[in-house]
Tab-separated table of C-alpha atoms and ligand atoms in Angstrom:
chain	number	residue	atom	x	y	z
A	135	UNK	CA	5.231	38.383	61.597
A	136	UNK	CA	5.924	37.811	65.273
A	137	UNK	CA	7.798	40.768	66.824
A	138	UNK	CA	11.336	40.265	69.119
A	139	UNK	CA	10.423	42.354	71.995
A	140	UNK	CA	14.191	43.384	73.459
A	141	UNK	CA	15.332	45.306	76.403
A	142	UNK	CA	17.475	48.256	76.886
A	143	UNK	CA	20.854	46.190	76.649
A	144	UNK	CA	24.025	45.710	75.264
A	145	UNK	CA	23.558	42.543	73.925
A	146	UNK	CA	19.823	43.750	72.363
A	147	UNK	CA	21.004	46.885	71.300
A	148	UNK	CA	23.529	44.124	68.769
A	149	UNK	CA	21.057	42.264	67.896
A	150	UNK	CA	18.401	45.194	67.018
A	151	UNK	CA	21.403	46.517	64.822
A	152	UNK	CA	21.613	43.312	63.088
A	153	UNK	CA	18.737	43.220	62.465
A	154	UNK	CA	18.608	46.611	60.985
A	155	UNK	CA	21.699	45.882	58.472
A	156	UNK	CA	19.647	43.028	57.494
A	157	UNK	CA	17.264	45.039	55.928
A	158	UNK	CA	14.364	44.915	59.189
A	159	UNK	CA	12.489	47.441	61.008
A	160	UNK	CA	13.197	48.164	64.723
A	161	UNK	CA	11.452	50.397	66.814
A	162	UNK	CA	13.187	52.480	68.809
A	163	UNK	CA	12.970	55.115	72.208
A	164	UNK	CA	14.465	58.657	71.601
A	165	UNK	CA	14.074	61.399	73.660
A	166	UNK	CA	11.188	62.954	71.791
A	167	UNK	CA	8.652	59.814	70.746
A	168	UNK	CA	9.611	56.296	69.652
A	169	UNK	CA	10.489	56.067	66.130
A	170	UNK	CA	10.353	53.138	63.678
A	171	UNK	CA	13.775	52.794	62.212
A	172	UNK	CA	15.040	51.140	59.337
A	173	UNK	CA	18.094	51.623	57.148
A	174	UNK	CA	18.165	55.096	55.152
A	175	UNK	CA	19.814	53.886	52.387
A	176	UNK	CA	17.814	50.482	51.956
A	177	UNK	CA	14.897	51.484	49.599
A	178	UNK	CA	13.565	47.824	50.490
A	179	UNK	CA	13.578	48.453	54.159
A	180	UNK	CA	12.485	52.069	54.127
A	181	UNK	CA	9.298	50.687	52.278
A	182	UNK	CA	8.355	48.471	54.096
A	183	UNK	CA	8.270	51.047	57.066
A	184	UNK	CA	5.483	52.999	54.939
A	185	UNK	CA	3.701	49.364	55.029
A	186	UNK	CA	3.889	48.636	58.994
A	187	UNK	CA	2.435	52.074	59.578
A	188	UNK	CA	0.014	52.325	57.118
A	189	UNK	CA	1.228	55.470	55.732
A	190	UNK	CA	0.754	57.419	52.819
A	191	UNK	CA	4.241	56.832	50.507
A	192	UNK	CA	4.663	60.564	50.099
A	193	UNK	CA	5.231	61.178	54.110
A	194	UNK	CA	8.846	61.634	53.486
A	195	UNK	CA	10.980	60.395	56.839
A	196	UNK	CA	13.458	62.026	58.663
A	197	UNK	CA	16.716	60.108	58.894
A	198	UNK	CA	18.796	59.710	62.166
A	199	UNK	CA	22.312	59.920	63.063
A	200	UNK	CA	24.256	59.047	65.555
A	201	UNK	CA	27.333	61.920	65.035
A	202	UNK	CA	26.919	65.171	64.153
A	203	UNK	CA	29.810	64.972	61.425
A	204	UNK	CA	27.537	61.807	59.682
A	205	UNK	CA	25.163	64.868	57.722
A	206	UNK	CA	27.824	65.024	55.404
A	207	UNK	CA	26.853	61.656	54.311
A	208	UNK	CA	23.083	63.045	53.523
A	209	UNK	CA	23.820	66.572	52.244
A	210	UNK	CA	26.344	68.631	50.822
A	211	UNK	CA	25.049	71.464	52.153
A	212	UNK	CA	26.615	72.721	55.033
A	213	UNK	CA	25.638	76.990	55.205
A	214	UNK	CA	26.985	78.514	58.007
A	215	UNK	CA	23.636	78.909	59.776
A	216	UNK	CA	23.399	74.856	59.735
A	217	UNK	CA	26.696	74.442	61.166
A	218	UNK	CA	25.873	76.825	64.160
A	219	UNK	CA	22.320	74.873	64.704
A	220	UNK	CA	24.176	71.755	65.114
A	221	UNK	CA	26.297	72.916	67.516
A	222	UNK	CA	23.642	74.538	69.721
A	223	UNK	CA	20.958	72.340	69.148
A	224	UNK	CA	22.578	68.590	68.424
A	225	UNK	CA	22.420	66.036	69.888
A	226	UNK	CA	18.430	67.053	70.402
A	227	UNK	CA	14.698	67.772	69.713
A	228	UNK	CA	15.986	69.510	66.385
A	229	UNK	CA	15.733	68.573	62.833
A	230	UNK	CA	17.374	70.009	60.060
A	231	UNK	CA	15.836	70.079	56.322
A	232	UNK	CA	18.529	70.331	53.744
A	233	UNK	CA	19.249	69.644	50.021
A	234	UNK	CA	19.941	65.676	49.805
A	235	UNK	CA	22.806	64.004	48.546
A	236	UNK	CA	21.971	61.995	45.405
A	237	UNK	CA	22.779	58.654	47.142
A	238	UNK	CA	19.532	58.879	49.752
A	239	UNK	CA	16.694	57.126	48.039
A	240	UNK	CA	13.844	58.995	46.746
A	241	UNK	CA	11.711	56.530	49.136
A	242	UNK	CA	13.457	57.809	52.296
A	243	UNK	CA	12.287	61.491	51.208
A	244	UNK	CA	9.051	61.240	49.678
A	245	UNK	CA	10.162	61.952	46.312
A	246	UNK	CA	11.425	65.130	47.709
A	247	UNK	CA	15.052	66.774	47.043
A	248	UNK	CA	15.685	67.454	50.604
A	249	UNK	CA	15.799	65.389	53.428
A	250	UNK	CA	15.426	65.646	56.930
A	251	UNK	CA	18.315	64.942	59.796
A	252	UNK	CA	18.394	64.891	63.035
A	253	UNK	CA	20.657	63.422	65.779
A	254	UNK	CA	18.651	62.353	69.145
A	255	UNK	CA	19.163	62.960	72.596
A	256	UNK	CA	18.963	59.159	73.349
A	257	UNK	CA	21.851	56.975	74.777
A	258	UNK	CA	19.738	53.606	73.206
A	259	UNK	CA	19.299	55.651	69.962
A	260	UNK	CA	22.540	57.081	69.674
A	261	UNK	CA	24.529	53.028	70.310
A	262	UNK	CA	21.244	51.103	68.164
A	263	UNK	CA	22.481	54.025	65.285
A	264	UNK	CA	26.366	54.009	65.697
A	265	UNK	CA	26.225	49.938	66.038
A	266	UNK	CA	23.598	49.723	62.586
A	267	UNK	CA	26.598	51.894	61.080
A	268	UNK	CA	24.257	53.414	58.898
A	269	UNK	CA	22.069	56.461	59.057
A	270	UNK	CA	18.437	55.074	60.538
A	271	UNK	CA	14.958	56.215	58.836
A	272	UNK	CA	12.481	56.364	61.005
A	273	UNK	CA	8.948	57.837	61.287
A	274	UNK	CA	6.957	57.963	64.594
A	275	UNK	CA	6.716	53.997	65.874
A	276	UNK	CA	2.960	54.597	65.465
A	277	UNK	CA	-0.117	53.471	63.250
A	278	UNK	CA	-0.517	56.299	60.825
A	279	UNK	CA	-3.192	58.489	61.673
A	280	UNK	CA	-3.046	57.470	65.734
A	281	UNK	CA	-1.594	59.633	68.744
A	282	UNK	CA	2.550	59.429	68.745
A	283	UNK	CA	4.177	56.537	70.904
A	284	UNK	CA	5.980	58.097	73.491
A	285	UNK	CA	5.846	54.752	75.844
A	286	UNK	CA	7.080	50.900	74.998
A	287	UNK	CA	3.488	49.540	75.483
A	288	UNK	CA	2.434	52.762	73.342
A	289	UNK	CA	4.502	51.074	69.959
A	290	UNK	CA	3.468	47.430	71.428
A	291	UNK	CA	0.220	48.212	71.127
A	292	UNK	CA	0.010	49.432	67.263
A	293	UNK	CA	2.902	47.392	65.732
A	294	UNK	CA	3.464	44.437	67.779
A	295	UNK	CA	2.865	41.757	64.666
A	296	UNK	CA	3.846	44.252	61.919
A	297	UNK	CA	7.545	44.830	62.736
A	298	UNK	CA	10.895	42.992	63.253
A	299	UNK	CA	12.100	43.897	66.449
A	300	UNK	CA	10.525	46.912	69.659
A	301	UNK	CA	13.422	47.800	71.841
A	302	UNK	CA	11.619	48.523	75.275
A	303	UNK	CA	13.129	51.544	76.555
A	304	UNK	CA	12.797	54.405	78.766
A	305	UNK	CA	9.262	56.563	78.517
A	306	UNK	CA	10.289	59.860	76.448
A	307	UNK	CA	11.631	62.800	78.078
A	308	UNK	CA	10.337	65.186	76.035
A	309	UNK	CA	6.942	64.009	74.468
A	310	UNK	CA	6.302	65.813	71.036
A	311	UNK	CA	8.086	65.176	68.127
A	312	UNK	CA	11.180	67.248	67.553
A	313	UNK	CA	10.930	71.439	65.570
A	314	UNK	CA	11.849	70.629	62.063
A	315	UNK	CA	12.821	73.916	60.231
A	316	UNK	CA	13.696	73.725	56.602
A	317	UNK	CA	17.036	75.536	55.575
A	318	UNK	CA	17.131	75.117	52.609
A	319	UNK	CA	15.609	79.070	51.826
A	320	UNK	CA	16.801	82.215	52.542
A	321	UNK	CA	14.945	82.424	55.796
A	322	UNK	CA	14.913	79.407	57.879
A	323	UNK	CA	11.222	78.173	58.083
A	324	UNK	CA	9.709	76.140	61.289
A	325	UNK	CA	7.429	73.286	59.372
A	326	UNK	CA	6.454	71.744	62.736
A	327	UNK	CA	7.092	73.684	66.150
A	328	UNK	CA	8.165	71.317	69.019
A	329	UNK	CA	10.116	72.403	72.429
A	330	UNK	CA	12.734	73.989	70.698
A	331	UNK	CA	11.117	77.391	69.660
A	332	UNK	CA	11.342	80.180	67.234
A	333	UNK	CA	12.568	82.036	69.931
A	334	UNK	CA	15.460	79.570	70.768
A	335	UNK	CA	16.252	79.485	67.041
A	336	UNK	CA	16.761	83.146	66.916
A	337	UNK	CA	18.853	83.416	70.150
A	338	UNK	CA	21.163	81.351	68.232
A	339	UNK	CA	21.549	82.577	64.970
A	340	UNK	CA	21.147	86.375	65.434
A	341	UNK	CA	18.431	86.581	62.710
A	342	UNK	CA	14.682	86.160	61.999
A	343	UNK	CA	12.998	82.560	61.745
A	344	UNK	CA	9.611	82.388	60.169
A	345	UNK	CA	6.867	79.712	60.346
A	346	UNK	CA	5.554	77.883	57.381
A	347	UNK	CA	2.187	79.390	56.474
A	348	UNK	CA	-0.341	77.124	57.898
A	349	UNK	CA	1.060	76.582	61.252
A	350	UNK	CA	-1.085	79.178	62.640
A	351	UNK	CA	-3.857	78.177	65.031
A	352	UNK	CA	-6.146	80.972	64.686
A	353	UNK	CA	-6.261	79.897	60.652
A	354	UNK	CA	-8.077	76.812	61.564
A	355	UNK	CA	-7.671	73.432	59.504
A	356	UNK	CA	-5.371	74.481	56.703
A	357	UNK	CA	-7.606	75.225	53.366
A	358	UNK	CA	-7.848	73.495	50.014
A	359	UNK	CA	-6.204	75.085	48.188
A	360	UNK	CA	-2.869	75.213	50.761
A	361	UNK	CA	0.254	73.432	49.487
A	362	UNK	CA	2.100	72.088	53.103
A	363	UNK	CA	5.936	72.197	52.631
A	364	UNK	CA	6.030	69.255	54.832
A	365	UNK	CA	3.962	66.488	53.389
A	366	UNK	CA	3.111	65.270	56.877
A	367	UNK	CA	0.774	68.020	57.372
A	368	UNK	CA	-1.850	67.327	55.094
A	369	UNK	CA	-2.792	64.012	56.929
A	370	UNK	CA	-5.348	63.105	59.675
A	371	UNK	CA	-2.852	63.078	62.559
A	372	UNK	CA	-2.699	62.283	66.123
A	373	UNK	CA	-6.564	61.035	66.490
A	374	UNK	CA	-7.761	59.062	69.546
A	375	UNK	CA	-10.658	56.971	68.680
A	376	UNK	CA	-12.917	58.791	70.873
A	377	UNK	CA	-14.280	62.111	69.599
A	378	UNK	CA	-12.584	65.150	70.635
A	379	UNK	CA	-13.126	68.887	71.254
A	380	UNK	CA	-11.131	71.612	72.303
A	381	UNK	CA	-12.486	74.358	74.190
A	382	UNK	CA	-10.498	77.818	73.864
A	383	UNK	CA	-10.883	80.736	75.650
A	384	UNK	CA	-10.054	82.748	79.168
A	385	UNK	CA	-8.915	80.099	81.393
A	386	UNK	CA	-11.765	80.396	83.861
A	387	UNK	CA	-14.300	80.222	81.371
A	388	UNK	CA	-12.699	77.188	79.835
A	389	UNK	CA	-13.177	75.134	83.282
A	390	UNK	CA	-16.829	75.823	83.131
A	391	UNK	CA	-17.785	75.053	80.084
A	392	UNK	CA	-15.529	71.689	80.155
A	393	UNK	CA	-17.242	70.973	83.654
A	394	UNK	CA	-20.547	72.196	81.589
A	395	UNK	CA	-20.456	69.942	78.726
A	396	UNK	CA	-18.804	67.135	80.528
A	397	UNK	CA	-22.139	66.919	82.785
A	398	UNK	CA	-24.451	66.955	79.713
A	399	UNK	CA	-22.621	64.484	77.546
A	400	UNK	CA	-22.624	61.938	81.272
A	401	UNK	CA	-26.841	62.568	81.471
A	402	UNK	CA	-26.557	61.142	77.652
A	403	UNK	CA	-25.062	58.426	78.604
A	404	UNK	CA	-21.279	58.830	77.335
A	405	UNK	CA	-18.169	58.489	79.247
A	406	UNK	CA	-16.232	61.778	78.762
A	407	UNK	CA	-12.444	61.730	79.763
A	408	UNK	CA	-10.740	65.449	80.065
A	409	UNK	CA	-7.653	66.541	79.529
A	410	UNK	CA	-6.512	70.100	81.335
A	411	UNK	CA	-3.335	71.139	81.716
A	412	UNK	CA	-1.865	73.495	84.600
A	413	UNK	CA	-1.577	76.975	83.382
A	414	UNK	CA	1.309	77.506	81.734
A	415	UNK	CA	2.731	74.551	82.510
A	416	UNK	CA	3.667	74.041	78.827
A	417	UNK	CA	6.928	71.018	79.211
A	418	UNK	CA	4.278	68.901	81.367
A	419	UNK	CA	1.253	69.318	78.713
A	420	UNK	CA	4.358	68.437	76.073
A	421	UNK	CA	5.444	65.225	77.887
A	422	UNK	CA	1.893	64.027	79.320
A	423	UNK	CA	-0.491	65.105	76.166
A	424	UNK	CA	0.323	62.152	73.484
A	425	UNK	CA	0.012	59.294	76.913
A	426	UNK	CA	-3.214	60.884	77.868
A	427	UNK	CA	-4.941	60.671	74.305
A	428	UNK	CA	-3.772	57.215	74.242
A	429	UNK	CA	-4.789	56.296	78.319
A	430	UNK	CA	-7.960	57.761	77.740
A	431	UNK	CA	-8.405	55.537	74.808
A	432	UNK	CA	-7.613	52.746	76.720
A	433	UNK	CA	-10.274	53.547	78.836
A	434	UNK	CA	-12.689	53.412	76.268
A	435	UNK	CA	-13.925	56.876	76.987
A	436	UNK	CA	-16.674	58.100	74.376
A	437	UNK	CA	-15.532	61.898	74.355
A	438	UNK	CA	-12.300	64.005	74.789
A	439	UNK	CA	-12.553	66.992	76.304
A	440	UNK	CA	-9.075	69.016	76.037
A	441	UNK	CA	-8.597	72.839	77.329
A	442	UNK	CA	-6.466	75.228	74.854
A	443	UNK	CA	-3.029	76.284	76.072
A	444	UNK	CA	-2.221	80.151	76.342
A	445	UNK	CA	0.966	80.495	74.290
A	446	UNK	CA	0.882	81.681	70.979
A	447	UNK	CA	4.560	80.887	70.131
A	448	UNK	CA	6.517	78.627	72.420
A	449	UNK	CA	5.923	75.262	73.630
A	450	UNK	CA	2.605	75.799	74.150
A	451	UNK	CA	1.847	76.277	70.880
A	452	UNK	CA	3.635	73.170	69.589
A	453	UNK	CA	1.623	71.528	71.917
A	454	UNK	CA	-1.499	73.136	70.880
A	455	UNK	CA	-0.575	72.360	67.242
A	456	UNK	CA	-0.675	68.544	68.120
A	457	UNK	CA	-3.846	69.049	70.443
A	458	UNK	CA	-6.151	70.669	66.672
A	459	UNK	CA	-4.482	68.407	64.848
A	460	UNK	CA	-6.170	65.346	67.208
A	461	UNK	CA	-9.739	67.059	67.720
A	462	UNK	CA	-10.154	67.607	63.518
A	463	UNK	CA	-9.895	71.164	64.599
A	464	UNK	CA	-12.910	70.470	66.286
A	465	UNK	CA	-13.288	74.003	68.480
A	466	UNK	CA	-15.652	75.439	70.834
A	467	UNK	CA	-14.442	79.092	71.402
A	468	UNK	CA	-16.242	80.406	75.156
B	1360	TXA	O1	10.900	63.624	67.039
B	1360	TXA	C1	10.785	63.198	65.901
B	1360	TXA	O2	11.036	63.913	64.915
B	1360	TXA	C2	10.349	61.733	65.718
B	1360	TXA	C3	11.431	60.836	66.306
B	1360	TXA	C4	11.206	59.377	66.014
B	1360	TXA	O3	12.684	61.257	65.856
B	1360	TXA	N1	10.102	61.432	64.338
B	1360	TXA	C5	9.011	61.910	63.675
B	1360	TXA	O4	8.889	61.462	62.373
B	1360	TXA	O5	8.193	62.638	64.164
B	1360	TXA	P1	7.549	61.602	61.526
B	1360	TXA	O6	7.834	60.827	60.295
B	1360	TXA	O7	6.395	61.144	62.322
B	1360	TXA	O8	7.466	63.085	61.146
B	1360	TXA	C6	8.363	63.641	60.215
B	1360	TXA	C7	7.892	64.997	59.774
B	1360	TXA	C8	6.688	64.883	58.854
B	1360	TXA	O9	5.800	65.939	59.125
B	1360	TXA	C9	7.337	65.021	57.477
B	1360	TXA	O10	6.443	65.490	56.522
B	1360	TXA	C10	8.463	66.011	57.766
B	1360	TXA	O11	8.931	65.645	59.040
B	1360	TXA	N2	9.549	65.851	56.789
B	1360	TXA	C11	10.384	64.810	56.634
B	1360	TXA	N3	11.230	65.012	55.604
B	1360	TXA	C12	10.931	66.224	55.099
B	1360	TXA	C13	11.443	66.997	54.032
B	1360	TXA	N4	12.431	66.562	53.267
B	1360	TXA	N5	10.878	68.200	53.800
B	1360	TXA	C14	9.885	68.658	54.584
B	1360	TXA	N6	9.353	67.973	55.596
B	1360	TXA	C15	9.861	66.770	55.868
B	1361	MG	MG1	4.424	60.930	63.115
């Protein structure tokens, strides 16, 4: 298939929404990563998403919107503490898992009865949505399996030949995917952490926000015998092709065992690129981690050496989440 690379116009923007009605797949910049849209409501379309990324069929997608009032065309279910997220949250990093309507495919959600909404932060999201006039699918605009696109060349790179059309658009602001928390309990639950924190979450509804069992760092890989609420978690996520590990521990001591095992993996004759973030500078590590997995790649190194952020509930640990997820949980604790 050869791939209509467009730019951040007007006149693009039309024609990437045509193509969309049609029934294609366009990738897309938002604020958090690029995504890989494609109509919600077209089972056809939605399908062949799964295809172009090579993912598993029960990775159910979140769908995008480009006005807040459009969830009523996904859900029914409009609780109070949904209708005070989406005013404090939307248009943003946040996205909302609610009971479906009957009319969004079962392909669109993974066979699920919820689905999952958001509305981006993204002026060419927000006019390729509102000019598709329909409610836009879309996954991460990467291979499955591979670090998150959050640069054009990033999506070029692993779909250029498997999609319609790849709007090249700004890099994205923010770097992680977006916090999707599932409402559809009696406690709102965080399935993936992202900038927007438990602690934001709270602020604005005045009560207590949980994460989904699982999430938790110290716990290691999830076990066996661990159900995920959000089918994306079970996967192989995130991985550069070089091998990766993450050393954890004081800060100091981190440095010196990075520095320690970068010059013993050189004598043996590997290339070893590292990735260490400035203390506590959690928004940078958010925005720069996904492009340095993938620059490093580029480079061909042999080894990834990444040191653990301190944060056990903020950004941090959304970033840290993505950083385990990408080494295979492969830890050295110092
Ligand atoms: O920032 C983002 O969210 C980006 C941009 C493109 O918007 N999108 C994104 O999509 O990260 P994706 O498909 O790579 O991740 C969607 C996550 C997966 O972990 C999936 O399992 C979960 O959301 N998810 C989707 N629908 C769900 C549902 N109904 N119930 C629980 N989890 C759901
Ligand atoms: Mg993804």
């Amino acid at each position: 298939m050869k791939t209509k690379i467009l730019e951040n116009t007007k006149a693009d923007i039309d024609k990437a929404a045509g193509i969309l009605r049609k029934g294609g797949l366009v990738a897309f910049p938002t604020e958090t990563v690029y995504g890989l849209g494609a109509n919600a409501f077209d089972e056809d379309a939605v399908g062949r998403v799964y295809e172009a990324k090579g993912r598993p069929s029960d990775n159910p997608m979140i769908v995008h919107i480009s006005r807040a009032s459009d969830i009523g065309q996904l859900t029914r279910m409009l609780s109070p503490d949904i209708v005070t997220l989406i005013e404090n949250f939307w248009p943003g990093p946040l996205t909302l898992v609610v009971k479906k309507r009957p009319e969004v495919p079962y392909r669109t959600t993974g066979g699920l009865d919820t689905v999952a909404v958001r509305m981006p932060d993204n002026e060419t999201a927000l006019n390729l949505i509102s000019t598709a006039l329909c409610p836009v699918a879309a996954p991460s605009a990467n291979l499955s399996g591979s670090p998150s696109p959050t640069r054009a060349q990033d999506v070029i790179d692993d779909l250029d030949g498997r999609v319609d059309a790849i709007i090249r658009g700004e890099d994205c602001r923010v770097g992680i995917e977006s916090t999707v928390v599932d409402m559809t309990g009696d406690v709102p639950t965080i399935l993936r952490p992202g900038i927007i924190t438990a602690d934001n979450l709270e602020a604005a509804l005045g009560k207590k926000v949980v994460y989904d069992k699982g999430l938790s760092p110290e716990e290691g890989a999830p076990g066996e015998d661990y159900k995920p609420k959000s089918p994306g978690m079970k996967y192989k996520h995130y991985a550069p092709k070089a091998e990766m590990i993450v050393v954890e521990g004081e800060r100091s001591k981190v440095k010196s065992e990075i520095e320690r095992l970068k010059t013993l993996n050189e004598k043996l004759g590997n290339n070893v690129g590292v990735i260490l973030f400035e203390e506590k500078a959690f928004i940078e590590a958010a925005h720069d981690f996904f492009a340095r997995l993938r620059d490093l790649d580029r480079e061909g190194v042999d080894l990834i050496l990444a040191g653990a952020l301190s944060d056990t509930d903020g950004v941090g640990f959304a970033v840290m989440n993505r950083m385990l997820k990408s080494a295979g949980y492969n830890i050295v604790r110092v």
